[in-house]
Short mmCIF file of C-alpha atoms and ligand atoms in Angstrom, two decimals:
data_model
loop_
_atom_site.label_atom_id
_atom_site.label_comp_id
_atom_site.label_asym_id
_atom_site.label_seq_id
_atom_site.Cartn_x
_atom_site.Cartn_y
_atom_site.Cartn_z
CA MET A 295 16.46 -55.84 -71.83
CA GLY A 296 14.51 -54.71 -74.67
CA TYR A 297 13.99 -50.86 -74.82
CA ASP A 298 13.43 -50.33 -78.52
CA ARG A 299 15.60 -53.41 -79.26
CA MET A 300 15.98 -54.29 -82.89
CA ARG A 301 15.02 -57.36 -84.69
CA GLY A 302 14.22 -59.44 -87.78
CA THR A 303 14.78 -62.96 -89.19
CA GLU A 304 14.27 -63.67 -92.73
CA CYS A 305 16.31 -65.95 -95.21
CA PRO A 306 16.35 -63.50 -98.19
CA SER A 307 17.93 -60.70 -96.29
CA ARG A 308 20.35 -62.95 -94.67
CA ARG A 309 21.53 -64.38 -98.07
CA GLU A 310 21.46 -60.75 -99.53
CA PHE A 311 23.77 -59.77 -96.82
CA LEU A 312 26.14 -62.62 -97.63
CA ALA A 313 26.08 -61.85 -101.14
CA MET A 314 26.99 -58.36 -100.64
CA THR A 315 29.75 -59.06 -98.03
CA GLY A 316 31.14 -62.04 -99.81
CA ALA A 317 30.92 -63.77 -96.59
CA ALA A 318 28.95 -66.85 -98.37
CA ALA A 319 32.55 -68.16 -98.99
CA LEU A 320 32.50 -68.95 -95.23
CA GLY A 321 30.34 -71.93 -95.58
CA THR A 322 26.68 -73.13 -96.45
CA LEU A 323 25.02 -72.89 -93.17
CA PHE A 324 22.50 -70.33 -93.62
CA GLY A 325 19.33 -72.73 -93.77
CA CYS A 326 17.12 -70.41 -91.60
CA GLY A 327 15.85 -73.44 -89.84
CA GLY A 328 14.60 -74.85 -93.04
CA GLY A 329 17.02 -77.70 -93.15
CA GLY A 330 18.86 -76.54 -96.20
CA GLY A 331 22.46 -77.11 -97.10
CA GLY A 332 24.76 -79.59 -95.45
CA ALA A 333 22.09 -82.18 -94.52
CA ARG A 334 24.01 -84.92 -92.68
CA PRO A 335 22.30 -88.08 -91.79
CA LEU A 336 23.63 -89.76 -88.62
CA ALA A 337 23.19 -93.13 -87.17
CA PRO A 338 20.52 -93.68 -84.28
CA GLY A 339 21.77 -93.32 -80.77
CA ARG A 340 23.47 -90.27 -79.11
CA GLU A 341 24.77 -88.93 -82.12
CA VAL A 342 24.67 -85.10 -81.39
CA VAL A 343 25.35 -83.54 -78.01
CA ILE A 344 23.85 -80.05 -77.57
CA ILE A 345 25.74 -78.12 -74.82
CA GLY A 346 23.39 -75.75 -73.12
CA ALA A 347 19.76 -76.07 -72.32
CA GLY A 348 18.77 -72.46 -72.88
CA VAL A 349 16.42 -70.98 -75.66
CA ALA A 350 18.85 -72.26 -78.50
CA GLY A 351 19.70 -75.51 -76.89
CA MET A 352 16.07 -76.48 -76.39
CA ALA A 353 15.04 -75.34 -79.71
CA ALA A 354 17.75 -77.60 -81.17
CA GLY A 355 16.76 -80.60 -79.20
CA MET A 356 13.00 -80.25 -80.14
CA ALA A 357 14.14 -79.82 -83.76
CA LEU A 358 16.41 -82.86 -83.61
CA ARG A 359 13.71 -84.86 -81.94
CA GLU A 360 11.10 -84.10 -84.50
CA ALA A 361 13.74 -85.29 -87.03
CA GLY A 362 14.36 -88.40 -85.16
CA VAL A 363 18.14 -87.73 -84.87
CA GLY A 364 19.41 -89.20 -81.40
CA PHE A 365 20.89 -86.51 -79.03
CA THR A 366 21.65 -85.48 -75.31
CA ILE A 367 21.61 -82.04 -73.72
CA LEU A 368 24.30 -81.21 -71.41
CA GLU A 369 23.51 -78.28 -69.17
CA ALA A 370 25.88 -76.88 -66.49
CA GLN A 371 23.27 -75.67 -64.35
CA GLY A 372 20.46 -77.28 -62.47
CA ARG A 373 17.60 -75.81 -64.43
CA PRO A 374 16.57 -75.09 -68.09
CA GLY A 375 16.26 -71.71 -69.61
CA GLY A 376 19.74 -70.08 -69.42
CA ARG A 377 19.27 -66.35 -69.50
CA VAL A 378 15.50 -66.77 -69.21
CA PHE A 379 14.29 -67.83 -65.65
CA SER A 380 11.49 -66.42 -63.44
CA ASN A 381 11.02 -65.83 -59.71
CA ASN A 382 7.61 -67.03 -58.62
CA ALA A 383 7.75 -65.55 -55.30
CA PHE A 384 6.20 -62.09 -56.39
CA PRO A 385 2.64 -61.36 -57.03
CA VAL A 386 3.14 -62.01 -60.85
CA PRO A 387 6.35 -63.74 -61.77
CA PHE A 388 9.65 -61.51 -61.96
CA ASP A 389 11.91 -62.25 -64.68
CA TYR A 390 15.61 -62.02 -64.05
CA GLY A 391 16.52 -61.97 -67.76
CA ALA A 392 14.39 -61.92 -70.87
CA GLN A 393 11.05 -60.62 -70.30
CA LEU A 394 9.59 -59.41 -73.57
CA PHE A 395 8.62 -61.06 -76.72
CA GLN A 396 10.53 -58.85 -79.27
CA GLN A 397 10.06 -58.53 -83.24
CA ALA A 398 6.57 -59.58 -82.72
CA VAL A 399 6.06 -58.04 -86.26
CA PRO A 400 3.00 -59.50 -87.98
CA VAL A 401 4.02 -61.40 -91.24
CA GLY A 402 0.30 -61.07 -92.71
CA ASP A 403 -3.05 -60.17 -91.77
CA ASP A 404 -3.22 -62.06 -88.53
CA PRO A 405 -1.39 -59.82 -85.79
CA MET A 406 -0.87 -63.04 -83.69
CA VAL A 407 1.34 -64.57 -86.41
CA THR A 408 4.47 -62.75 -86.41
CA ARG A 409 8.34 -62.98 -87.00
CA ASN A 410 9.02 -63.99 -83.44
CA PRO A 411 8.19 -67.79 -83.44
CA LEU A 412 8.05 -67.87 -79.39
CA PHE A 413 5.46 -65.46 -79.65
CA ASN A 414 3.45 -67.32 -81.98
CA ILE A 415 3.78 -70.38 -79.69
CA ALA A 416 2.56 -68.25 -76.69
CA ALA A 417 -0.44 -66.91 -78.91
CA ARG A 418 -1.58 -70.14 -79.80
CA GLN A 419 -1.55 -71.27 -76.29
CA HIS A 420 -3.76 -68.35 -75.46
CA VAL A 421 -1.60 -67.18 -72.69
CA THR A 422 -2.14 -63.59 -71.19
CA MET A 423 0.03 -61.16 -73.02
CA GLN A 424 -0.01 -57.53 -73.47
CA PRO A 425 1.89 -54.97 -75.98
CA ALA A 426 4.67 -53.15 -73.95
CA PHE A 427 5.40 -49.63 -73.69
CA GLN A 428 1.81 -48.50 -74.39
CA THR A 429 2.06 -45.75 -71.67
CA SER A 430 5.42 -44.01 -71.23
CA VAL A 431 6.37 -41.27 -68.73
CA LEU A 432 9.50 -39.26 -68.57
CA LEU A 433 10.48 -37.48 -65.41
CA HIS A 434 13.19 -35.25 -64.32
CA GLU A 435 15.26 -36.45 -61.17
CA ASP A 436 13.10 -34.13 -58.81
CA GLY A 437 9.96 -36.37 -60.04
CA GLN A 438 8.53 -33.59 -62.06
CA PRO A 439 7.40 -34.82 -65.57
CA LEU A 440 8.84 -33.30 -68.47
CA SER A 441 6.86 -30.34 -70.02
CA GLN A 442 5.25 -30.70 -73.67
CA ASP A 443 7.98 -28.74 -75.07
CA GLU A 444 10.77 -30.71 -73.18
CA LEU A 445 8.85 -33.93 -74.60
CA LEU A 446 8.88 -32.69 -77.98
CA ALA A 447 12.41 -31.67 -77.80
CA TYR A 448 13.31 -35.09 -76.53
CA PHE A 449 11.28 -37.02 -79.06
CA SER A 450 12.89 -34.82 -81.73
CA THR A 451 16.36 -35.71 -80.73
CA GLY A 452 15.60 -39.33 -80.17
CA THR A 453 14.10 -39.71 -83.54
CA LEU A 454 16.84 -38.03 -85.41
CA MET A 455 19.30 -40.32 -83.83
CA ASP A 456 17.29 -43.32 -84.73
CA GLN A 457 17.10 -41.98 -88.18
CA THR A 458 20.92 -41.44 -88.28
CA VAL A 459 21.80 -44.75 -86.72
CA ASN A 460 19.55 -46.66 -88.97
CA THR A 461 20.59 -44.94 -92.01
CA ALA A 462 24.53 -45.70 -91.18
CA GLY A 463 23.44 -49.27 -90.40
CA ARG A 464 21.31 -49.83 -93.25
CA ALA A 465 24.37 -48.31 -95.47
CA ALA A 466 26.85 -50.58 -94.21
CA ALA A 467 24.47 -53.48 -94.59
CA MET A 468 23.99 -52.84 -98.22
CA ALA A 469 27.61 -52.03 -99.14
CA GLY A 470 29.08 -54.73 -97.15
CA SER A 471 31.54 -52.33 -95.55
CA GLY A 472 31.67 -48.86 -93.87
CA ASP A 473 30.05 -49.77 -90.50
CA ILE A 474 30.53 -47.05 -87.75
CA SER A 475 29.86 -46.82 -84.29
CA VAL A 476 26.75 -45.37 -82.75
CA ALA A 477 29.04 -42.63 -81.09
CA ASP A 478 30.36 -41.74 -84.61
CA ALA A 479 26.89 -41.69 -86.20
CA THR A 480 25.35 -39.48 -83.58
CA ALA A 481 28.39 -37.04 -82.93
CA ALA A 482 26.90 -34.22 -84.87
CA LEU A 483 23.65 -34.28 -82.90
CA MET A 484 25.27 -34.31 -79.47
CA GLY A 485 24.51 -30.66 -79.11
CA GLN A 486 20.74 -31.04 -79.56
CA PRO A 487 18.37 -31.03 -76.32
CA PHE A 488 18.41 -34.20 -74.34
CA ALA A 489 21.20 -35.79 -76.62
CA ASN A 490 22.94 -37.40 -73.75
CA PHE A 491 19.65 -39.12 -72.55
CA ALA A 492 18.62 -40.13 -76.20
CA LEU A 493 21.99 -41.91 -76.56
CA LEU A 494 21.83 -43.64 -73.24
CA ALA A 495 18.26 -44.59 -73.15
CA GLN A 496 17.97 -45.77 -76.74
CA TYR A 497 21.52 -47.35 -77.25
CA GLU A 498 24.02 -47.56 -74.19
CA ALA A 499 21.26 -48.86 -71.69
CA ASP A 500 19.81 -51.15 -74.42
CA ARG A 501 22.94 -52.91 -75.45
CA GLY A 502 24.85 -52.34 -72.08
CA GLN A 503 27.88 -50.93 -74.05
CA PRO A 504 29.39 -47.43 -74.39
CA ALA A 505 28.09 -46.02 -77.77
CA GLY A 506 31.68 -46.08 -79.26
CA LYS A 507 31.38 -49.99 -79.17
CA ILE A 508 28.00 -50.36 -80.65
CA SER A 509 27.90 -51.08 -84.32
CA CYS A 510 25.12 -49.28 -86.41
CA GLN A 511 24.87 -52.23 -88.64
CA ASP A 512 24.29 -54.78 -85.65
CA LEU A 513 21.40 -52.50 -84.61
CA TRP A 514 20.12 -52.28 -88.10
CA GLU A 515 20.20 -55.98 -88.69
CA TYR A 516 17.84 -56.24 -85.69
CA SER A 517 15.65 -53.50 -86.24
CA ARG A 518 15.09 -53.47 -89.93
CA TRP A 519 11.78 -55.20 -89.69
CA THR A 520 10.35 -53.26 -86.94
CA SER A 521 8.59 -49.99 -86.45
CA ALA A 522 11.88 -48.77 -84.83
CA ALA A 523 13.46 -48.90 -88.27
CA PHE A 524 11.12 -46.36 -89.27
CA GLY A 525 11.76 -44.20 -86.34
CA LEU A 526 8.15 -45.09 -85.04
CA PRO A 527 7.72 -46.00 -81.31
CA SER A 528 7.97 -49.68 -81.01
CA THR A 529 4.79 -51.75 -81.10
CA ASP A 530 6.24 -55.15 -81.41
CA ASN A 531 7.44 -55.85 -77.80
CA TRP A 532 4.87 -57.76 -75.59
CA PHE A 533 4.76 -58.75 -71.87
CA ILE A 534 3.70 -62.21 -70.76
CA ARG A 535 1.80 -62.40 -67.42
CA SER A 536 2.69 -65.80 -66.33
CA GLY A 537 6.56 -64.81 -66.61
CA MET A 538 8.93 -65.54 -69.66
CA GLY A 539 11.15 -67.96 -67.70
CA ASN A 540 8.01 -70.03 -66.81
CA PHE A 541 7.14 -70.07 -70.50
CA VAL A 542 10.31 -70.98 -71.89
CA SER A 543 10.89 -73.89 -69.39
CA GLN A 544 7.91 -75.70 -70.97
CA PHE A 545 10.21 -76.64 -73.63
CA ALA A 546 12.22 -78.87 -71.47
CA ALA A 547 9.70 -81.22 -71.12
CA GLY A 548 10.57 -84.72 -72.54
CA LEU A 549 13.93 -83.41 -73.79
CA PRO A 550 16.90 -85.72 -72.55
CA ILE A 551 18.67 -82.89 -70.63
CA GLN A 552 21.65 -83.98 -68.22
CA PHE A 553 21.66 -80.93 -65.58
CA ASN A 554 24.42 -80.04 -63.69
CA THR A 555 26.89 -81.28 -66.41
CA PRO A 556 29.35 -78.59 -67.13
CA VAL A 557 31.32 -79.30 -70.38
CA THR A 558 34.89 -78.26 -69.95
CA ALA A 559 36.64 -79.47 -73.25
CA ILE A 560 35.84 -80.37 -76.75
CA ASP A 561 38.27 -82.72 -78.70
CA TYR A 562 37.45 -82.96 -82.47
CA ARG A 563 40.70 -84.20 -83.67
CA GLY A 564 39.28 -87.60 -84.84
CA PRO A 565 36.24 -88.38 -86.95
CA ARG A 566 34.21 -87.89 -83.82
CA VAL A 567 33.90 -85.55 -80.90
CA GLN A 568 35.05 -86.32 -77.39
CA ILE A 569 33.23 -84.04 -74.79
CA THR A 570 34.58 -83.66 -71.47
CA THR A 571 32.52 -83.15 -68.35
CA PRO A 572 33.12 -83.84 -64.52
CA ASN A 573 31.03 -87.01 -65.02
CA GLY A 574 33.37 -88.39 -67.59
CA VAL A 575 34.00 -88.11 -71.17
CA ILE A 576 31.07 -88.39 -73.89
CA ASP A 577 31.49 -89.57 -77.47
CA ALA A 578 29.41 -87.98 -80.22
CA GLY A 579 29.23 -87.45 -83.96
CA ALA A 580 28.75 -83.70 -83.62
CA VAL A 581 28.27 -80.94 -80.94
CA ILE A 582 25.74 -77.95 -81.11
CA MET A 583 27.47 -75.32 -78.86
CA THR A 584 25.04 -72.96 -77.19
CA ALA A 585 27.08 -71.47 -74.44
CA SER A 586 26.92 -67.78 -74.35
CA MET A 587 29.51 -65.44 -75.85
CA GLY A 588 30.58 -64.58 -72.59
CA VAL A 589 31.39 -68.15 -71.62
CA LEU A 590 33.13 -68.72 -74.93
CA LYS A 591 35.26 -65.54 -74.60
CA ALA A 592 36.24 -66.65 -71.21
CA GLY A 593 37.85 -69.85 -72.53
CA LYS A 594 36.00 -71.89 -70.20
CA ILE A 595 35.63 -74.59 -72.86
CA GLN A 596 38.77 -75.80 -74.23
CA PHE A 597 38.80 -76.88 -77.91
CA ASN A 598 41.48 -79.27 -79.36
CA PRO A 599 42.60 -78.69 -81.63
CA GLY A 600 42.22 -74.67 -81.17
CA LEU A 601 39.41 -72.98 -83.13
CA PRO A 602 40.25 -71.37 -86.44
CA VAL A 603 41.10 -67.97 -86.39
CA ILE A 604 37.55 -66.73 -87.77
CA TYR A 605 36.08 -68.20 -84.33
CA SER A 606 38.50 -66.49 -82.16
CA GLU A 607 38.13 -63.31 -84.01
CA ALA A 608 34.26 -63.58 -83.42
CA PHE A 609 34.91 -64.19 -79.72
CA ASP A 610 36.94 -60.99 -79.70
CA ASN A 611 34.37 -59.00 -81.99
CA LEU A 612 31.13 -59.66 -79.83
CA THR A 613 31.19 -58.05 -76.65
CA MET A 614 28.68 -58.89 -73.83
CA GLY A 615 26.76 -55.99 -72.17
CA SER A 616 26.06 -54.92 -68.46
CA ILE A 617 22.07 -54.90 -68.15
CA GLY A 618 20.61 -54.81 -64.56
CA LYS A 619 17.12 -55.81 -63.68
CA VAL A 620 15.81 -55.51 -60.08
CA GLY A 621 12.28 -56.32 -59.15
CA PHE A 622 10.40 -54.58 -56.27
CA GLU A 623 7.30 -55.72 -54.37
CA PHE A 624 5.61 -52.96 -52.05
CA ASP A 625 3.22 -53.30 -49.29
CA ALA A 626 0.85 -50.79 -50.74
CA ASP A 627 0.09 -48.90 -53.96
CA VAL A 628 3.09 -46.39 -54.23
CA PHE A 629 2.53 -45.75 -57.93
CA GLY A 630 -0.38 -42.88 -57.44
CA PRO A 631 -1.95 -42.32 -60.86
CA LEU A 632 0.53 -44.31 -63.06
CA PRO A 633 -1.40 -46.81 -65.25
CA VAL A 634 -0.79 -50.84 -65.18
CA ASN A 635 2.36 -51.76 -67.09
CA SER A 636 3.45 -48.19 -67.84
CA SER A 637 6.86 -47.51 -68.25
CA VAL A 638 8.82 -44.72 -66.43
CA GLY A 639 12.17 -43.18 -67.44
CA VAL A 640 14.07 -40.47 -65.53
CA VAL A 641 16.24 -38.06 -67.49
CA PRO A 642 19.59 -37.68 -65.32
CA ASP A 643 20.33 -34.08 -64.47
CA GLY A 644 23.82 -32.45 -65.18
CA SER A 645 26.29 -34.78 -66.44
CA SER A 646 25.07 -38.11 -64.73
CA ASP A 647 24.78 -40.94 -66.99
CA LYS A 648 22.69 -43.14 -64.55
CA PHE A 649 19.95 -44.80 -66.33
CA GLY A 650 16.72 -46.52 -64.71
CA ALA A 651 13.48 -47.38 -66.50
CA MET A 652 10.66 -48.88 -64.44
CA PHE A 653 7.82 -51.05 -65.40
CA ALA A 654 5.18 -49.74 -62.92
CA LYS A 655 2.32 -51.30 -61.26
CA PHE A 656 3.12 -54.58 -62.95
CA TRP A 657 -0.01 -56.32 -63.98
CA GLY A 658 -1.94 -54.32 -61.54
CA THR A 659 0.21 -55.44 -58.53
CA ASN A 660 2.20 -53.40 -56.06
CA MET A 661 5.02 -54.55 -58.02
CA ALA A 662 7.71 -52.79 -60.24
CA TYR A 663 10.75 -53.78 -62.34
CA LEU A 664 13.84 -51.42 -62.39
CA VAL A 665 15.78 -51.97 -65.73
CA MET A 666 19.45 -50.38 -66.06
CA GLY A 667 22.16 -50.36 -68.39
CA GLY A 668 25.19 -48.75 -69.81
CA PRO A 669 28.29 -47.35 -67.91
CA SER A 670 26.74 -46.57 -64.37
CA CYS A 671 25.08 -50.19 -64.49
CA GLU A 672 28.45 -51.79 -65.27
CA GLU A 673 29.95 -49.95 -62.53
CA ALA A 674 27.14 -50.92 -60.09
CA GLU A 675 27.35 -54.43 -61.07
CA ARG A 676 31.03 -54.50 -60.12
CA GLY A 677 29.58 -54.33 -56.71
CA GLY A 678 27.54 -57.44 -57.29
CA GLU A 679 23.56 -57.80 -56.64
CA ALA A 680 23.96 -55.31 -53.89
CA GLY A 681 25.68 -52.68 -56.12
CA LEU A 682 22.58 -53.27 -58.61
CA ILE A 683 20.01 -52.80 -55.94
CA ALA A 684 21.55 -49.67 -54.53
CA LEU A 685 21.38 -48.26 -58.18
CA ALA A 686 17.87 -49.39 -58.71
CA THR A 687 16.77 -48.11 -55.38
CA GLU A 688 18.27 -44.69 -56.09
CA ARG A 689 16.74 -44.37 -59.39
CA LEU A 690 13.33 -45.59 -57.73
CA VAL A 691 13.40 -42.51 -55.48
CA HIS A 692 13.61 -40.16 -58.39
CA MET A 693 10.35 -42.06 -59.79
CA LEU A 694 8.18 -42.67 -56.71
CA GLY A 695 9.76 -40.21 -54.01
CA PRO A 696 11.86 -41.30 -50.95
CA ASP A 697 8.62 -42.77 -49.04
CA ALA A 698 8.36 -45.44 -51.52
CA THR A 699 11.55 -47.19 -50.18
CA GLY A 700 9.85 -47.69 -46.66
CA HIS A 701 7.17 -49.75 -48.70
CA ILE A 702 9.61 -52.19 -50.16
CA VAL A 703 8.85 -55.82 -49.03
CA ARG A 704 10.79 -57.86 -51.47
CA THR A 705 13.61 -57.45 -54.06
CA ALA A 706 15.14 -59.77 -56.56
CA VAL A 707 18.15 -59.45 -58.83
CA HIS A 708 20.53 -61.26 -60.64
CA SER A 709 24.03 -60.18 -61.85
CA TRP A 710 24.38 -61.36 -65.36
CA MET A 711 28.12 -60.13 -65.47
CA GLY A 712 28.71 -62.13 -62.43
CA ASP A 713 26.92 -65.19 -63.64
CA GLU A 714 29.59 -68.01 -64.61
CA TRP A 715 27.38 -69.52 -67.29
CA ALA A 716 26.36 -66.32 -68.92
CA ARG A 717 29.27 -63.86 -68.15
CA GLY A 718 27.01 -60.75 -69.40
CA ALA A 719 23.62 -59.96 -70.70
CA TYR A 720 23.71 -60.42 -74.47
CA SER A 721 25.99 -59.89 -77.37
CA THR A 722 26.61 -56.77 -79.56
CA SER A 723 28.98 -56.51 -82.61
CA LEU A 724 31.75 -53.94 -82.32
CA PRO A 725 31.54 -51.65 -85.24
CA GLY A 726 32.63 -53.14 -88.64
CA HIS A 727 32.40 -56.95 -87.12
CA VAL A 728 28.93 -57.99 -87.80
CA ALA A 729 29.86 -60.68 -90.19
CA SER A 730 31.37 -62.43 -86.75
CA ARG A 731 27.80 -63.42 -86.19
CA ILE A 732 27.79 -65.09 -89.52
CA ALA A 733 31.19 -66.66 -89.12
CA LEU A 734 29.68 -68.31 -86.12
CA GLN A 735 27.05 -70.01 -88.07
CA THR A 736 29.91 -71.88 -90.03
CA PRO A 737 30.34 -75.57 -88.66
CA VAL A 738 33.87 -76.19 -87.57
CA GLU A 739 34.85 -79.50 -89.79
CA ASN A 740 31.16 -80.46 -89.73
CA LYS A 741 31.53 -81.41 -86.19
CA VAL A 742 31.14 -78.46 -83.96
CA PHE A 743 28.19 -76.26 -84.68
CA PHE A 744 27.69 -73.00 -82.92
CA ALA A 745 24.30 -71.87 -81.97
CA GLY A 746 22.56 -69.17 -79.63
CA GLU A 747 21.97 -65.36 -79.63
CA ALA A 748 25.29 -64.56 -80.72
CA ALA A 749 25.23 -66.63 -83.85
CA ALA A 750 21.96 -64.97 -85.00
CA LEU A 751 22.30 -61.95 -87.16
CA GLU A 752 18.75 -60.52 -87.55
CA GLY A 753 17.73 -61.74 -84.19
CA GLY A 754 20.83 -61.42 -82.35
CA ALA A 755 20.90 -60.50 -78.77
CA SER A 756 17.33 -61.77 -78.34
CA MET A 757 15.52 -64.88 -77.59
CA GLU A 758 13.83 -65.42 -81.02
CA GLY A 759 17.38 -65.23 -82.41
CA ALA A 760 18.50 -67.91 -80.11
CA TRP A 761 15.43 -70.08 -80.88
CA LEU A 762 16.02 -69.54 -84.87
CA SER A 763 19.64 -70.37 -84.48
CA GLY A 764 19.21 -73.60 -82.46
CA GLN A 765 16.66 -74.85 -85.18
CA ALA A 766 19.06 -73.89 -87.95
CA ALA A 767 22.02 -75.85 -86.41
CA ALA A 768 19.80 -78.91 -85.80
CA ALA A 769 18.59 -78.69 -89.51
CA HIS A 770 22.08 -79.68 -90.57
CA PHE A 771 21.26 -83.24 -89.12
CA SER A 772 18.12 -84.00 -90.87
CA LYS A 773 17.45 -84.46 -94.39
CA ARG A 774 13.63 -83.84 -93.93
CA GLY A 775 14.46 -80.28 -92.36
CA VAL A 776 12.98 -78.63 -89.44
CA LYS A 777 9.75 -77.06 -89.14
CA HIS A 778 9.26 -73.69 -87.23
C1 FAD B 823 18.79 -58.90 -68.28
C2 FAD B 823 18.41 -59.50 -69.69
C3 FAD B 823 17.23 -59.05 -70.45
C4 FAD B 823 17.05 -59.78 -71.39
N1 FAD B 823 15.75 -59.21 -72.10
C5 FAD B 823 15.28 -59.70 -73.28
C6 FAD B 823 14.17 -59.52 -73.76
O1 FAD B 823 13.14 -58.84 -73.12
N2 FAD B 823 13.69 -60.19 -74.78
C7 FAD B 823 14.58 -61.08 -75.61
O2 FAD B 823 14.05 -61.74 -76.59
N3 FAD B 823 15.83 -61.39 -75.07
C8 FAD B 823 16.02 -60.74 -73.95
N4 FAD B 823 17.50 -60.97 -73.49
C9 FAD B 823 18.40 -61.80 -74.15
C10 FAD B 823 17.93 -63.41 -74.11
O3 FAD B 823 17.88 -63.79 -72.66
C11 FAD B 823 18.97 -64.24 -74.74
O4 FAD B 823 19.40 -63.65 -76.15
C12 FAD B 823 18.50 -65.65 -74.90
O5 FAD B 823 18.12 -66.21 -73.78
C13 FAD B 823 19.81 -66.43 -75.13
O6 FAD B 823 19.56 -67.82 -75.33
P1 FAD B 823 20.97 -68.72 -75.77
O7 FAD B 823 20.20 -70.26 -75.61
O8 FAD B 823 21.48 -68.35 -76.88
O9 FAD B 823 21.91 -68.80 -74.30
P2 FAD B 823 21.69 -69.00 -72.92
O10 FAD B 823 20.32 -68.57 -72.35
O11 FAD B 823 22.92 -68.45 -72.26
O12 FAD B 823 21.92 -70.64 -72.90
C14 FAD B 823 23.11 -71.18 -72.74
C15 FAD B 823 23.13 -72.43 -71.75
O13 FAD B 823 24.30 -72.92 -71.92
C16 FAD B 823 24.55 -73.29 -70.34
N5 FAD B 823 26.12 -73.62 -70.51
C17 FAD B 823 26.95 -72.46 -70.53
N6 FAD B 823 28.33 -73.19 -70.43
C18 FAD B 823 28.08 -74.43 -70.28
C19 FAD B 823 29.02 -75.30 -70.31
N7 FAD B 823 30.39 -75.19 -70.21
N8 FAD B 823 28.50 -76.56 -70.13
C20 FAD B 823 27.16 -76.97 -70.23
N9 FAD B 823 26.22 -75.97 -70.27
C21 FAD B 823 26.86 -74.72 -70.32
C22 FAD B 823 24.09 -72.28 -69.70
O14 FAD B 823 23.87 -72.45 -68.22
C23 FAD B 823 22.72 -72.03 -70.23
O15 FAD B 823 21.68 -72.73 -69.72
C24 FAD B 823 17.67 -60.60 -72.18
C25 FAD B 823 18.92 -61.07 -71.40
C26 FAD B 823 19.26 -60.54 -70.17
C27 FAD B 823 20.32 -60.99 -69.71
#
């Protein structure tokens, strides 16, 4: 989930990164969706098979359709959207996965034309949106708000940490080496007031990983265009009232998607590619693979021959985090004076590392979202959906008091670690391994093309990165290129 998540997607900086790291030698696949290098005209028919109908797969399909290239999408599940899907039984839709447009940083004078192509589509469609995190409240575990002095101390530590992490990440990006973990970058600050909470809230809960496994450079590549890069409160995250999953599912319309068709093997030994599914083997000229990093790491799709080492290393170097989201509906207004769509965080007392943040009074309804992440969430997730609900309910009591639980009429949750078609929430690079995202952008023998959030550098871990990555993969099949 996107608490001050980081962002950015622009060709020059990618090229700049490649030039500095020397990674350009890996290949030519950095078209940024513009249909640049490696144009590969194919005969009409089912020439490209896209694996996965998530954001990346649908973006690739739309781009191929526009370019007049024949394709089919094979999707393991019975619905589109992948890690973006809504539950419509609530007063306003509850999103199990992605919920916020992020990196909605204006690129010119019009605030509704931003770096996030999905946000831009939503803006053109005039759907109801609102900037997130406009009102934030921080509480102690006893429900008492932090005093002014405590708030100042927290913001001072948190800002210092962001600056330190960003500086380390930026330096590594510029030098092409020397990346360190968030834990190492912030070690000297751990004596500051609220340092444990800042580390948890700003990094570990956001990435679903311990700070020692989070690369500063990976965060910088994401945040470089945003207000967060300057240590300012984030202004580029937006809620959508009608549900992100509902919004994203519109892109499936008219696409040739074969649902309930999990791919188990890809044989690219010959001039063409053979794709194994329970319904038989499909022949194609090339494959765009958008299955999540979790699925790829688990070896659920066999490649024949085995993938070259840069890909298996990338699978090792990109981790999948534990993020829990629980939706609550109440039979009364349990929020007291909290404003609509406000975010509420609880600072764990003592040595606890339990993190929970709430979106309260969601769109004015008796509904709240609890977002959790970090070590305590991972532990809770081992107990499956019940474990996540138990942790969320415990955090909720600190926010709304014990009486609120008596008013719960509905909950919804999805364990992303337990989801066999995701196997985690989203990817983060281990320190020193951001180039693994770039390695994934390099096609295997011009037959297997990886796309998806893990293959995105500046939009990694996000929908917009997945979208642009899908378009970039598709652009290789069209001389005309692909429009954003
Ligand atoms: C809890 C949570 C909160 C998030 N919050 C945000 C947010 O607020 N904003 C944001 O921008 N991003 C957010 N994200 C991240 C965002 O959801 C992802 O980055 C993005 O949706 C990834 O899209 P994708 O197409 O790369 O992958 P996926 O969505 O994983 O799509 C891959 C598709 O491939 C299918 N598949 C897998 N294996 C196979 C197979 N063997 N055969 C056939 N099909 C297969 C899957 O079923 C899936 O449909 C969040 C994610 C989670 C989990």
